[in-house]
CSV table of C-alpha atoms and ligand atoms in Angstrom, one decimal:
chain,number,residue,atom,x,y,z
A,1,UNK,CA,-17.9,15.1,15.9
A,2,UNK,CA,-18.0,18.9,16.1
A,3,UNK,CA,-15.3,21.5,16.5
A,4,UNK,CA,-15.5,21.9,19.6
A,5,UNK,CA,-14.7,17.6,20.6
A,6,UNK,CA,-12.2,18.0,17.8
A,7,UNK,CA,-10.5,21.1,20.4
A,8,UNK,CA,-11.0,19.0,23.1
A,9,UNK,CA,-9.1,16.1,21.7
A,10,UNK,CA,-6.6,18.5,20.6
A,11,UNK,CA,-5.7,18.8,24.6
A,12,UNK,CA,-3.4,17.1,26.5
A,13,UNK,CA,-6.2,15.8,28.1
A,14,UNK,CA,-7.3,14.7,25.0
A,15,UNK,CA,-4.3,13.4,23.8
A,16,UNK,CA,-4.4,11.2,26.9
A,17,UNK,CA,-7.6,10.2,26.0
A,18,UNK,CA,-6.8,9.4,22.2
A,19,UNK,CA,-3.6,7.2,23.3
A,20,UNK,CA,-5.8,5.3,26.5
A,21,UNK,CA,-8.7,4.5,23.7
A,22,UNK,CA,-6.4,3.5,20.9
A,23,UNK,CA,-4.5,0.9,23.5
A,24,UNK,CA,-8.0,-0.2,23.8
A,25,UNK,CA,-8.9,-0.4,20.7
A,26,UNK,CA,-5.5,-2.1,19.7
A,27,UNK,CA,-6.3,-5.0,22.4
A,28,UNK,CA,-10.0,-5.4,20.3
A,29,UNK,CA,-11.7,-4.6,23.7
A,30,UNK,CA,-13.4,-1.7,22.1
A,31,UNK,CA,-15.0,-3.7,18.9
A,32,UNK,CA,-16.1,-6.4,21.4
A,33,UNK,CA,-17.5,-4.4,23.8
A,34,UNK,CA,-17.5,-0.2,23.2
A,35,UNK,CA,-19.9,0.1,26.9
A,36,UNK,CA,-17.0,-1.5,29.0
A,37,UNK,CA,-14.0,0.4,27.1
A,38,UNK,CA,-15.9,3.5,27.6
A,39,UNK,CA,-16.5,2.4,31.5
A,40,UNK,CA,-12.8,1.9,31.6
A,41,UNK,CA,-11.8,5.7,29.8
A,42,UNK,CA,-14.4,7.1,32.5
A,43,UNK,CA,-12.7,5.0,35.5
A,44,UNK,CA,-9.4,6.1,34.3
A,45,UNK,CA,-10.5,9.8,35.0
A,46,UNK,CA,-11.3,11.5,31.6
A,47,UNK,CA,-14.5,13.5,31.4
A,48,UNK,CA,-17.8,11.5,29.7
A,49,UNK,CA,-17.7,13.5,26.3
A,50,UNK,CA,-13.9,13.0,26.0
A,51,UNK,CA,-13.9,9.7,26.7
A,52,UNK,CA,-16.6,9.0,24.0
A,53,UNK,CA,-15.0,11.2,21.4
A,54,UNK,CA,-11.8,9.8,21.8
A,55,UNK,CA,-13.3,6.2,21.5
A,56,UNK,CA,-15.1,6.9,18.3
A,57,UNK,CA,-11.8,8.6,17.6
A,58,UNK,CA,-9.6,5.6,17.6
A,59,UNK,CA,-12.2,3.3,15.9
A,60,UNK,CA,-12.6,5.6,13.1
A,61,UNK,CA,-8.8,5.7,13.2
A,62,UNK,CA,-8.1,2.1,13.1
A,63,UNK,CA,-10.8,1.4,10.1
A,64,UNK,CA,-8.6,4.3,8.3
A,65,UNK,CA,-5.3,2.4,8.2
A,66,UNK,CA,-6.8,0.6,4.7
A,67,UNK,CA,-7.1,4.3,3.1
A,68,UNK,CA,-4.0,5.7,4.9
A,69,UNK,CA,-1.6,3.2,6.4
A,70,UNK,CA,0.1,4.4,9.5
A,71,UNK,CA,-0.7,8.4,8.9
A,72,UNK,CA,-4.0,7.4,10.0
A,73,UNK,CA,-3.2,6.9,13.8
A,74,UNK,CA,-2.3,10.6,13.3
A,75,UNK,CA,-5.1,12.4,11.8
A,76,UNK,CA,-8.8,12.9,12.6
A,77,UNK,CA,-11.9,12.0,11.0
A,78,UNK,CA,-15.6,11.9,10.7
A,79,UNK,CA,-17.6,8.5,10.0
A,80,UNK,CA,-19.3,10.5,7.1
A,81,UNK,CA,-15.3,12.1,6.2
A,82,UNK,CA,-14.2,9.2,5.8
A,83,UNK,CA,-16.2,7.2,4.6
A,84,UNK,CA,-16.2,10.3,1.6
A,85,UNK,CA,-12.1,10.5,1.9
A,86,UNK,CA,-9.8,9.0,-1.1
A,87,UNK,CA,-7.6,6.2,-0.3
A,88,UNK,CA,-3.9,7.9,-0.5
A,89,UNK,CA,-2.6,6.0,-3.1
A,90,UNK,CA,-5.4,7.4,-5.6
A,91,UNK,CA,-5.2,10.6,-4.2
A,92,UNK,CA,-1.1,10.8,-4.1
A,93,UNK,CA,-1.4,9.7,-7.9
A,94,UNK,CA,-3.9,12.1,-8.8
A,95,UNK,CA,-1.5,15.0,-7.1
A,96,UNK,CA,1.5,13.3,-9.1
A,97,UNK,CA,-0.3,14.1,-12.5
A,98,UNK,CA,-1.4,17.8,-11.5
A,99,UNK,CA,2.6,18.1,-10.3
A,100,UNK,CA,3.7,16.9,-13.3
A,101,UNK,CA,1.4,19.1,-15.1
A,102,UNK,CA,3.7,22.5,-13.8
A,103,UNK,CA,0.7,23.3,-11.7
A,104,UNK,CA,2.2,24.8,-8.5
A,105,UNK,CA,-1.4,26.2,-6.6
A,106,UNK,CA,-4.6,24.5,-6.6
A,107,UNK,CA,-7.9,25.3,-4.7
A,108,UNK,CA,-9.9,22.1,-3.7
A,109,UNK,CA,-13.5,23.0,-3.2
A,110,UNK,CA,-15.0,21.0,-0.7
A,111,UNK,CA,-11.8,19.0,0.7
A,112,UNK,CA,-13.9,16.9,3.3
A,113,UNK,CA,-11.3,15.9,5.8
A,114,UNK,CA,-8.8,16.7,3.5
A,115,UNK,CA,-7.2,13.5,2.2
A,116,UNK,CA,-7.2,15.1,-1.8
A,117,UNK,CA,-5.8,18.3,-0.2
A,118,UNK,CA,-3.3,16.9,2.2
A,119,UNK,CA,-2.0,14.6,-1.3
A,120,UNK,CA,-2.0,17.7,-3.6
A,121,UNK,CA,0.5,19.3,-0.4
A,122,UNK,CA,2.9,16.3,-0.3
A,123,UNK,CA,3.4,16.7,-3.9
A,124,UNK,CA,4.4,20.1,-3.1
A,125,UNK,CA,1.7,22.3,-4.2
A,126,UNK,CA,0.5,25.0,-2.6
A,127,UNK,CA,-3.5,24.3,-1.7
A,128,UNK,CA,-6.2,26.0,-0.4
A,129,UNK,CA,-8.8,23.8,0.8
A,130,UNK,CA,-12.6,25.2,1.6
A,131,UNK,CA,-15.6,23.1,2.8
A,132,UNK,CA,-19.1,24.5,4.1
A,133,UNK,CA,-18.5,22.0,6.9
A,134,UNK,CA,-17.2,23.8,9.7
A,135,UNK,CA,-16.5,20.3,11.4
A,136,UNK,CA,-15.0,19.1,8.1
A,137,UNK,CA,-12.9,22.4,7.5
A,138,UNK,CA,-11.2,22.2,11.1
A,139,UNK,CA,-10.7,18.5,10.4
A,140,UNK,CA,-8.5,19.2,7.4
A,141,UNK,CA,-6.7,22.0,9.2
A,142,UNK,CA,-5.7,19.6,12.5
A,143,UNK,CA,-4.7,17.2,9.6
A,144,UNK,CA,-2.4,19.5,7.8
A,145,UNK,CA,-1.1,20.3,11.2
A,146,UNK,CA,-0.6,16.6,12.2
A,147,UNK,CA,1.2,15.6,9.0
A,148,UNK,CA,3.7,18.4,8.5
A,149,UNK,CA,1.6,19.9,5.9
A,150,UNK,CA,0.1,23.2,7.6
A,151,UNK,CA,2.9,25.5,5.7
A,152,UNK,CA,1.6,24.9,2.1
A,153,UNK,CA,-2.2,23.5,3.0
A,154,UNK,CA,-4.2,26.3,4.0
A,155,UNK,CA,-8.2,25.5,4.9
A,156,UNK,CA,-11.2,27.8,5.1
A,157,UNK,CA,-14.8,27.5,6.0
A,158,UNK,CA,-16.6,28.5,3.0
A,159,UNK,CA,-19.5,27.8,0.4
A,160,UNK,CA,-17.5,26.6,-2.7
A,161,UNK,CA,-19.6,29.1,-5.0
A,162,UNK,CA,-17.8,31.8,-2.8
A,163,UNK,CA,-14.1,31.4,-3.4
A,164,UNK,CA,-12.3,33.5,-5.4
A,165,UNK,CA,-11.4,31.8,-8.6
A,166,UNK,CA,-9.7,34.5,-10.6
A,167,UNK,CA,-6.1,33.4,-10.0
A,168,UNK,CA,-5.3,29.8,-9.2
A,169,UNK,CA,-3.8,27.4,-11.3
A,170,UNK,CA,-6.0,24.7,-10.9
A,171,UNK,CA,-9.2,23.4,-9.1
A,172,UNK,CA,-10.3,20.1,-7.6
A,173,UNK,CA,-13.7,19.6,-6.7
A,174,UNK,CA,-15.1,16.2,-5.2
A,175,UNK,CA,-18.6,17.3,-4.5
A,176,UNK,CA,-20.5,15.0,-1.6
A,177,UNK,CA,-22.8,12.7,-3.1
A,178,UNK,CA,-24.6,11.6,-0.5
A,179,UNK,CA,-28.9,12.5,0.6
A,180,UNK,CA,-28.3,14.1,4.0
A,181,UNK,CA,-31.3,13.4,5.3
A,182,UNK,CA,-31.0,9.3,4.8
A,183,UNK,CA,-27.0,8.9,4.6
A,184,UNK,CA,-27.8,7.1,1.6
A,185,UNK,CA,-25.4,7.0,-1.6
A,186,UNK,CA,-26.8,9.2,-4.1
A,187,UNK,CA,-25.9,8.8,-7.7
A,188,UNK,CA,-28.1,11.3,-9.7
A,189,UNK,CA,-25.5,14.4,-10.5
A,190,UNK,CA,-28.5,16.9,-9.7
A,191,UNK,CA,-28.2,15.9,-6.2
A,192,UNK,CA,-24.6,16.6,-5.6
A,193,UNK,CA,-23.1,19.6,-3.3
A,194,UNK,CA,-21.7,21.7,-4.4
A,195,UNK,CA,-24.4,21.3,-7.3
A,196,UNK,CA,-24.1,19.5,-10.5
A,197,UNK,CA,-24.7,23.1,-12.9
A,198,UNK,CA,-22.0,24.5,-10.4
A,199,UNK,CA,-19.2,21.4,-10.5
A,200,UNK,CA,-19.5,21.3,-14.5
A,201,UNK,CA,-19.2,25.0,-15.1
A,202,UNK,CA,-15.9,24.8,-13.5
A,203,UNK,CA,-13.6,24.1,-16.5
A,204,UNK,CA,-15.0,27.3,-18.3
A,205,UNK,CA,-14.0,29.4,-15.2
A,206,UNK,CA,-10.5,27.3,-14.8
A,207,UNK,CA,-9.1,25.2,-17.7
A,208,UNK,CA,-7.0,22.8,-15.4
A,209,UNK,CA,-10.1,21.7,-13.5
A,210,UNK,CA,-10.1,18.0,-12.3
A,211,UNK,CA,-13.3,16.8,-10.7
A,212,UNK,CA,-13.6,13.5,-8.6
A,213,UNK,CA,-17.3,12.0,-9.6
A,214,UNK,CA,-19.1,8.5,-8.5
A,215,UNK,CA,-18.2,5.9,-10.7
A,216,UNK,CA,-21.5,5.3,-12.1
A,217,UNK,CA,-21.9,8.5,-13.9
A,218,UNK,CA,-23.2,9.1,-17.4
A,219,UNK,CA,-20.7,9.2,-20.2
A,220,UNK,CA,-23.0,11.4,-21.8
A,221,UNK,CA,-22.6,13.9,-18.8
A,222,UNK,CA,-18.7,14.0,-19.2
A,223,UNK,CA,-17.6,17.6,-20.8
A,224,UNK,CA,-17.0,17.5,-24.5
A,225,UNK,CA,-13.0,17.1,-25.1
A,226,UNK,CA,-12.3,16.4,-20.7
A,227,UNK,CA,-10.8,12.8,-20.3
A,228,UNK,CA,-12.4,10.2,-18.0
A,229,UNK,CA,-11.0,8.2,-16.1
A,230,UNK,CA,-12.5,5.1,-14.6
A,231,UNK,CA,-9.9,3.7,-11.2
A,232,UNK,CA,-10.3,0.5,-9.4
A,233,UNK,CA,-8.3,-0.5,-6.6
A,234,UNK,CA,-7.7,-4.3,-6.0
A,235,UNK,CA,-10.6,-4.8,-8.6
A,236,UNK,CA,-13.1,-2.1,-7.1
A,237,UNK,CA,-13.8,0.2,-9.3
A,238,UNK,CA,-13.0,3.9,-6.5
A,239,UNK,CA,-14.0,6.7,-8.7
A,240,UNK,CA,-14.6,8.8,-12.1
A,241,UNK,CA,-11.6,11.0,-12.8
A,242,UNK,CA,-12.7,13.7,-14.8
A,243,UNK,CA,-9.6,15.5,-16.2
A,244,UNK,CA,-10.5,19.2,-18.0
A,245,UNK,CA,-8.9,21.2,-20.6
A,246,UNK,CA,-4.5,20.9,-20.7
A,247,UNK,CA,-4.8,18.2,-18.2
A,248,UNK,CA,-6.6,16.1,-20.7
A,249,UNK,CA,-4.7,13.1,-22.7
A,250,UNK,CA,-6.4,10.3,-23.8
A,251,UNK,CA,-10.3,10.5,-24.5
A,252,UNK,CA,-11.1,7.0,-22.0
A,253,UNK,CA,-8.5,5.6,-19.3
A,254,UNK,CA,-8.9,3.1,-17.3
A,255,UNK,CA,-6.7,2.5,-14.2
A,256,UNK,CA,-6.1,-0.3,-12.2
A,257,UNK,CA,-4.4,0.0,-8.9
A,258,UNK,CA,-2.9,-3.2,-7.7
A,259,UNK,CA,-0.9,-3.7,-4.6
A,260,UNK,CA,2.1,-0.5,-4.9
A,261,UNK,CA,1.6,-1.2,-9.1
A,262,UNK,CA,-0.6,1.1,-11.3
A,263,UNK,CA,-2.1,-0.2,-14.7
A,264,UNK,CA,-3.2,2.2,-17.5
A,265,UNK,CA,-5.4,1.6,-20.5
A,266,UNK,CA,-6.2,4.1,-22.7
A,267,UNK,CA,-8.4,4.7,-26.0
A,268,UNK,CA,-11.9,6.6,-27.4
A,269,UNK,CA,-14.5,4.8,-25.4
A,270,UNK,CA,-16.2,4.3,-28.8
A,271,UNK,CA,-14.8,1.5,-30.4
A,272,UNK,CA,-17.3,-2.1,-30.4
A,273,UNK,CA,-15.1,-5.2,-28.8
A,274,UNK,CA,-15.0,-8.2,-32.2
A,275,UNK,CA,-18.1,-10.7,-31.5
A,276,UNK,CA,-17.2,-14.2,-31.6
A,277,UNK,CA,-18.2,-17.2,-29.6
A,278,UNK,CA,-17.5,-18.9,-26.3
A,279,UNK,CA,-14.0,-19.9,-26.0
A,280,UNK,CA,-11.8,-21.8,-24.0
A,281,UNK,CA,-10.8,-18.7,-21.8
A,282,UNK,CA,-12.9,-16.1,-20.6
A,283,UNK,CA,-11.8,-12.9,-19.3
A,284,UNK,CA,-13.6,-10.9,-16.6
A,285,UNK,CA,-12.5,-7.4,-17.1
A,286,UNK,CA,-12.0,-5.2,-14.2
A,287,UNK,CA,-14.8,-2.8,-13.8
A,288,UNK,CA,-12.4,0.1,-14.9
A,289,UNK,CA,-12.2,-1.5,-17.6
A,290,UNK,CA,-15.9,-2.1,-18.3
A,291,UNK,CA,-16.9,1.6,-17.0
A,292,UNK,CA,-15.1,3.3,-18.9
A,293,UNK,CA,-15.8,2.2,-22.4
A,294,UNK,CA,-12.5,0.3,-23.0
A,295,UNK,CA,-13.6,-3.1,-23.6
A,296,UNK,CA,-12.4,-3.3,-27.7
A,297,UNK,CA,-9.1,-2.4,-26.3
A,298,UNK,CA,-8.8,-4.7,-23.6
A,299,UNK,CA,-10.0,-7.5,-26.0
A,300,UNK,CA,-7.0,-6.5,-28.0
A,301,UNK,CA,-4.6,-6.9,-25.6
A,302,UNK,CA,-5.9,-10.6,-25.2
A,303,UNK,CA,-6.8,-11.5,-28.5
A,304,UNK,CA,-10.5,-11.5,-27.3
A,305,UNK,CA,-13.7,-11.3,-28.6
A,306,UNK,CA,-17.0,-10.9,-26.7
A,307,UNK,CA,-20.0,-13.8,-27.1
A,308,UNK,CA,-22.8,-11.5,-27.1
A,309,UNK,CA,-22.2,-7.9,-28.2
A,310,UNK,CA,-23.9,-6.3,-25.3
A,311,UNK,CA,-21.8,-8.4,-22.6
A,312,UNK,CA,-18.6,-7.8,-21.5
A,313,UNK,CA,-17.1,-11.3,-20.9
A,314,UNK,CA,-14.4,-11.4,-23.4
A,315,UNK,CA,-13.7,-15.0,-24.5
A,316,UNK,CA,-10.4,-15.8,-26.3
A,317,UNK,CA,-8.3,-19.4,-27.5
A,318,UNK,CA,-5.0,-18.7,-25.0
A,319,UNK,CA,-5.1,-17.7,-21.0
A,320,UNK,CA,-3.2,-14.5,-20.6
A,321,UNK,CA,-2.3,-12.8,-16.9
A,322,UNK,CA,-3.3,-9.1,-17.0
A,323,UNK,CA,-4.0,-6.5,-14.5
A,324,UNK,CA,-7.0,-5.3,-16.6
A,325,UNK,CA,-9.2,-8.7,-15.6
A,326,UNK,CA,-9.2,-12.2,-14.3
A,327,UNK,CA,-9.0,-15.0,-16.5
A,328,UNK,CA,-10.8,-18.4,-16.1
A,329,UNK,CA,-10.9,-21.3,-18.2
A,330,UNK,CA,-14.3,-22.9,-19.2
A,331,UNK,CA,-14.9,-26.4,-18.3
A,332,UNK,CA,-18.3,-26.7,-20.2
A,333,UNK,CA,-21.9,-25.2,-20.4
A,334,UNK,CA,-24.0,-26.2,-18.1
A,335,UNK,CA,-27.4,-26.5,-17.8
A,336,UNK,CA,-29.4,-23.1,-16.6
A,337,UNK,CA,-32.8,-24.1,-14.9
A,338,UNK,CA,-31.6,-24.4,-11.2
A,339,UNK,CA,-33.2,-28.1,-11.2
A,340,UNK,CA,-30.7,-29.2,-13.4
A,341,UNK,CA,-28.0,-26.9,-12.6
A,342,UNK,CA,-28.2,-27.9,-8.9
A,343,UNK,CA,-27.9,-31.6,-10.5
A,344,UNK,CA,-25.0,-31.3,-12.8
A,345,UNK,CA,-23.0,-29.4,-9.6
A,346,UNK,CA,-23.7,-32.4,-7.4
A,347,UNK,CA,-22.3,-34.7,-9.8
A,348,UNK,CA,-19.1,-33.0,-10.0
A,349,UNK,CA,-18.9,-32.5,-6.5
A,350,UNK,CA,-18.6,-28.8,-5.8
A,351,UNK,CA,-19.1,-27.5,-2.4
A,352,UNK,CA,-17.6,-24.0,-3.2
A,353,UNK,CA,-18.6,-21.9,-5.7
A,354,UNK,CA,-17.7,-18.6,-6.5
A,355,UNK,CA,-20.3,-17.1,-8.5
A,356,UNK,CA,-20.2,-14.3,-11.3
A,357,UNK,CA,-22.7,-13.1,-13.4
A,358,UNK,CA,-23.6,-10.2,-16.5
A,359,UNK,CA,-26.7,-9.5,-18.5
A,360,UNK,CA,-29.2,-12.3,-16.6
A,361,UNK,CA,-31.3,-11.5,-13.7
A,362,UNK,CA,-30.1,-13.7,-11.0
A,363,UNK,CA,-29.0,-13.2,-7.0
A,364,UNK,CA,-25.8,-14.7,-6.6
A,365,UNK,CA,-26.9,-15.3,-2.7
A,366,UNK,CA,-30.5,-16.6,-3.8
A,367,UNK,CA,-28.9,-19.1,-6.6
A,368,UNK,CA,-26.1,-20.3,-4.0
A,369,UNK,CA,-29.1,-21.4,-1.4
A,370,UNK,CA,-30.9,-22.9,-4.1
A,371,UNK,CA,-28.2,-25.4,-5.6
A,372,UNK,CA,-27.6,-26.6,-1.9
A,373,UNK,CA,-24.1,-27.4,-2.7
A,374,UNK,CA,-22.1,-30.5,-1.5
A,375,UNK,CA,-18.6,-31.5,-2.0
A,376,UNK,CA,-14.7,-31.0,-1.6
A,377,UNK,CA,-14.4,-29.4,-5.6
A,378,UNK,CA,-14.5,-25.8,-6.0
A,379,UNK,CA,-15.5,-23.9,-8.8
A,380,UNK,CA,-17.3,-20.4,-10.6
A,381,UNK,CA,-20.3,-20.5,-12.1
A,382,UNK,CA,-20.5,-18.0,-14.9
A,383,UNK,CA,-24.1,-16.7,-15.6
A,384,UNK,CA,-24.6,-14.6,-18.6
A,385,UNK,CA,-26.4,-13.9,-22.2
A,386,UNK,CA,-24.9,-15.7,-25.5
A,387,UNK,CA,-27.2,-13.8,-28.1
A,388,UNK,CA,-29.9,-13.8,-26.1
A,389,UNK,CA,-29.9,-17.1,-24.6
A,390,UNK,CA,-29.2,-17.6,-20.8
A,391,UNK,CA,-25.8,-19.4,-21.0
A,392,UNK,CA,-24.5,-21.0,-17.6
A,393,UNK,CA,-20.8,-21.6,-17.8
A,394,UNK,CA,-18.2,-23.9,-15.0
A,395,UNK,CA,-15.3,-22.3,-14.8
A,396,UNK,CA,-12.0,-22.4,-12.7
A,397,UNK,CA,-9.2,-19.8,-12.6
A,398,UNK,CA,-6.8,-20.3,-15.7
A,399,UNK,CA,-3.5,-22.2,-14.1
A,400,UNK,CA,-5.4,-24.1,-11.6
A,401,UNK,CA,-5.3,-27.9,-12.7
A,402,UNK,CA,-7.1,-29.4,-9.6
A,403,UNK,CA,-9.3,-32.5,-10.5
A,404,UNK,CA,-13.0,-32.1,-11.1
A,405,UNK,CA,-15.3,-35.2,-10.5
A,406,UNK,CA,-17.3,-36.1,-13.1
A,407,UNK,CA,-16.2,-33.0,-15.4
A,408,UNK,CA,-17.1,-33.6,-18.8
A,409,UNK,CA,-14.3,-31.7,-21.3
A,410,UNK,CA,-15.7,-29.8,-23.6
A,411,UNK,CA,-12.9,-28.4,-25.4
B,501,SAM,C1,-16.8,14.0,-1.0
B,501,SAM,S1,-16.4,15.1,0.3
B,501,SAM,C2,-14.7,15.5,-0.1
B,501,SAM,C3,-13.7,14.4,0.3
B,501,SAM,C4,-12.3,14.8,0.0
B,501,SAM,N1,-12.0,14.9,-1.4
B,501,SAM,C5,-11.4,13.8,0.7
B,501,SAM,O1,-10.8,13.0,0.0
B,501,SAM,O2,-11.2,13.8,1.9
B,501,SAM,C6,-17.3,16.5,-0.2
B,501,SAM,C7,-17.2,17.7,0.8
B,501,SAM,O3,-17.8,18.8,0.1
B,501,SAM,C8,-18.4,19.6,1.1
B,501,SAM,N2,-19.4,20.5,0.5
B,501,SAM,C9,-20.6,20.1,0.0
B,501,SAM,N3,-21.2,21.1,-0.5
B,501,SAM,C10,-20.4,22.2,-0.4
B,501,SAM,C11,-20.4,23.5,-0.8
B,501,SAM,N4,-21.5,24.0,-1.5
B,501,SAM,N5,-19.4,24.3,-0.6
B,501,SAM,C12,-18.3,23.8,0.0
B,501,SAM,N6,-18.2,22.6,0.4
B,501,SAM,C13,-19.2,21.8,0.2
B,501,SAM,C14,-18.9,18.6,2.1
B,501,SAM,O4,-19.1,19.2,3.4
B,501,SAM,C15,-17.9,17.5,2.1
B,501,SAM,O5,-17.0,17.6,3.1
């Protein structure tokens, strides 16, 4: 999508267009068959290139309702935009915190198609929002436009090293982390645009700089005295918060975003979770948890300690609910050679299993074609390290009491 389709679906033409293609899309016509809906756009009179554009339009549209609920039948994106964009309720928290914060103007360098800026706006700060992508800048200026936003978002075309940094409260830079040539993901900092040297030299020109980074990145990468913070959504881990200078609070966080609820766990990062052995209840912890160093404290919380000291499974005597992991209770060790394993599973009659796995080299996938499973039980299989050794352990969800066949109690 380039400016000049994103003009043309400005029209009323295009508006015609947009509304024909998202009844279509709404019937499921489009996913089923995309040659026949555009057919039908072209039968109903709207030009080739309009009719394609508004298509791709109302797809992209419809996959966005899961970052942006109903304001996405309003706004416009790019596959790559939004694939890149934050989900709302990350980004409307994020703008919350710099709010709260007294910041009242930010400049977000590189704002994509605008979902950080469009947040920081709501929250009622004043933004300008600059991306080298012309396509992406007139993106985020039709969505400031279609959301009410126009009067306090304000979007330029611009190479982030270019802007004017002398006298804005605050920055926010999410820099694209993708190889353009291949589309893949790319996780090494050095590839990032803007550039890595230029995105961490932003807190020396502005104190209240907030960066947005891939959750994989290097704690050892993370500015001396910023805070990190690790945020899943639903259990997937979304992003790296890196908060600079003043807007700093807490060393390590680690958010978890349920449903409308928002859990925070805080501490150094540095402290080593008790060792102990396996227990009755283990206790996956979310991968915000994991990433960002927090696994003594979430250990705490459950009166936890971990089997092997490199692992994070945290294994304790009680179940506990908490939004910082699941919790299963363990049924007994089984056997690890697949031979045996597919054996023992058979015996207890589990057709379903769910299956998790730290510290061993196994495909989930692979393992789950190998142990040819048969039965009405279901059941995770645990796969991990217990000093060293490769420890298989049948699990269920703590709470759930349904019978297994052939279950041998351990504890
Ligand atoms: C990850 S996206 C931002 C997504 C945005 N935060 C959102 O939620 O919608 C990064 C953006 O940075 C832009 N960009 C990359 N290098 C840039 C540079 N040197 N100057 C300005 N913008 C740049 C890209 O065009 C892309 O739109």
């Amino acid at each position: 999508m380039d400016v000049d389709a994103l003009l043309g679906l400005r029209s009323p033409a295009g508006e015609a267009a947009l509304a024909a293609s998202a009844a279509l899309v709404e019937r499921g016509s489009a996913a089923v068959d995309p040659l026949a809906a555009a057919t039908a756009l072209r039968a109903a009179g709207f030009a080739p290139d309009l009719a394609s554009a508004a298509l791709t339009q109302a797809v992209l549209r419809r996959r966005a309702e899961a970052k942006f609920g109903v304001d996405a039948h309003e706004m416009f994106f790019t596959r790559t935009g939004l694939e890149q964009a934050t989900r709302r309720v990350v980004a409307d928290r994020r703008a919350a915190r710099l709010a709260a914060a007294g910041i009242a103007r930010v400049t977000d360098l590189g704002c994509g198609i605008g979902a950080d800026a469009l947040a920081f706006a709501r929250s009622g700060l004043v933004v300008l929002a600059v991306d080298a992508d012309p396509a992406a800048a007139a993106m985020a200026q039709a969505n400031a436009e279609a959301l009410g936003l126009a009067d306090r978002l304000h979007v330029r075309c611009a190479e982030a090293a270019a802007v004017d940094l002398s006298d804005v409260d605050a920055v926010f830079c999410d820099p694209a982390r993708r190889d353009s040539g291949r589309g893949r993901r790319v996780f090494d900092p050095a590839a990032y645009s803007p550039p890595w040297s230029f995105v961490v030299a932003l807190a020396e020109r502005v104190p209240m700089t907030v960066l947005k980074l891939a959750p994989g990145i290097d704690h050892a990468l993370i500015p001396a005295a910023a805070e990190a913070e690790w945020v899943s959504v639903d259990g997937d881990v979304v992003e790296a918060t890196i908060w600079c200078g003043p807007l700093a609070t807490a060393p390590r966080r680690a958010t978890a975003v349920r449903g409308s609820a928002v859990h925070e766990l805080t501490g150094t990062g540095e402290v080593a979770a008790p060792v102990g052995r396996v227990r009755r209840y283990l206790f996956d912890p979310d991968g915000a948890v994991v990433r960002s160093h927090l696994v003594a404290e979430f250990s705490s919380i459950v009166d936890g300690a971990l089997a092997d000291p490199r692992i994070a499974y945290v294994f304790a005597d009680a179940p506990a609910r908490t939004p910082f992991g699941r919790c299963f209770e363990v049924l007994e060790e089984l056997p690890f050679p697949v031979k045996q394993l597919r054996f023992a599973l058979r015996t207890r009659g589990i057709g379903r299993l769910e299956i998790r796995k730290r510290g061993v080299a196994v495909e989930p996938d692979r393992l789950r074609r190998e142990l040819r499973l048969s039965g009405g039980a279901e059941a995770t299989l645990v796969l991990t390290r217990v000093r060293e050794r490769p420890t298989a352990l049948l699990c269920r969800t703590a709470g759930n009491s349904a019978p297994l066949p052939g279950l041998r109690a351990t504890w």
